PDB file of C-alpha atoms in Angstrom:
ATOM      1  CA  MET A   1     273.257  19.835 206.669  1.00  0.00           C
ATOM      2  CA  LYS A   2     273.164  16.492 208.545  1.00  0.00           C
ATOM      3  CA  GLY A   3     270.487  14.014 207.503  1.00  0.00           C
ATOM      4  CA  GLU A   4     269.187  15.947 204.478  1.00  0.00           C
ATOM      5  CA  GLY A   5     270.321  13.216 202.111  1.00  0.00           C
ATOM      6  CA  ARG A   6     268.736  10.493 204.189  1.00  0.00           C
ATOM      7  CA  PHE A   7     265.582  12.332 205.262  1.00  0.00           C
ATOM      8  CA  PRO A   8     264.668  14.988 202.675  1.00  0.00           C
ATOM      9  CA  ASN A   9     261.450  15.858 204.529  1.00  0.00           C
ATOM     10  CA  GLY A  10     261.797  19.575 203.692  1.00  0.00           C
ATOM     11  CA  THR A  11     262.190  18.871 199.986  1.00  0.00           C
ATOM     12  CA  VAL A  12     259.225  16.497 199.875  1.00  0.00           C
ATOM     13  CA  ARG A  13     257.044  18.945 201.793  1.00  0.00           C
ATOM     14  CA  ALA A  14     258.069  21.881 199.534  1.00  0.00           C
ATOM     15  CA  HIS A  15     257.278  19.770 196.460  1.00  0.00           C
ATOM     16  CA  MET A  16     253.860  18.863 197.780  1.00  0.00           C
ATOM     17  CA  VAL A  17     253.069  22.494 198.708  1.00  0.00           C
ATOM     18  CA  LEU A  18     254.203  23.645 195.255  1.00  0.00           C
ATOM     19  CA  ARG A  19     252.073  21.017 193.543  1.00  0.00           C
ATOM     20  CA  TYR A  20     249.061  21.878 195.688  1.00  0.00           C
ATOM     21  CA  GLY A  21     249.527  25.573 194.934  1.00  0.00           C
ATOM     22  CA  VAL A  22     249.723  24.939 191.201  1.00  0.00           C
ATOM     23  CA  GLU A  23     246.523  22.844 191.268  1.00  0.00           C
ATOM     24  CA  MET A  24     244.702  25.506 193.270  1.00  0.00           C
ATOM     25  CA  SER A  25     245.860  28.277 190.948  1.00  0.00           C
ATOM     26  CA  THR A  26     244.672  26.269 187.915  1.00  0.00           C
ATOM     27  CA  ALA A  27     241.295  25.692 189.588  1.00  0.00           C
ATOM     28  CA  VAL A  28     240.920  29.423 190.354  1.00  0.00           C
ATOM     29  CA  VAL A  29     241.757  30.367 186.728  1.00  0.00           C
ATOM     30  CA  GLU A  30     239.262  27.815 185.376  1.00  0.00           C
ATOM     31  CA  LEU A  31     236.601  29.139 187.758  1.00  0.00           C
ATOM     32  CA  GLN A  32     237.202  32.702 186.550  1.00  0.00           C
ATOM     33  CA  TYR A  33     236.840  31.540 182.954  1.00  0.00           C
ATOM     34  CA  TYR A  34     233.538  29.845 183.757  1.00  0.00           C
ATOM     35  CA  LEU A  35     232.239  32.951 185.537  1.00  0.00           C
ATOM     36  CA  VAL A  36     233.203  35.120 182.539  1.00  0.00           C
ATOM     37  CA  PHE A  37     231.682  32.635 180.100  1.00  0.00           C
ATOM     38  CA  PHE A  38     228.349  32.390 181.930  1.00  0.00           C
ATOM     39  CA  GLY A  39     228.314  36.133 182.581  1.00  0.00           C
ATOM     40  CA  ILE A  40     228.633  36.923 178.890  1.00  0.00           C
ATOM     41  CA  GLY A  41     226.529  34.027 177.637  1.00  0.00           C
TER      42      GLY A  41
END
């Protein structure tokens, strides 16, 4: 548990990975909606 308060590298990295994953998931969902829209239209 030493150094976690001073150097929260794990927390920062986890936050960045989570944010990146959310952005990628949103992009994939939007892409699927575009494909369905153009496929029907």
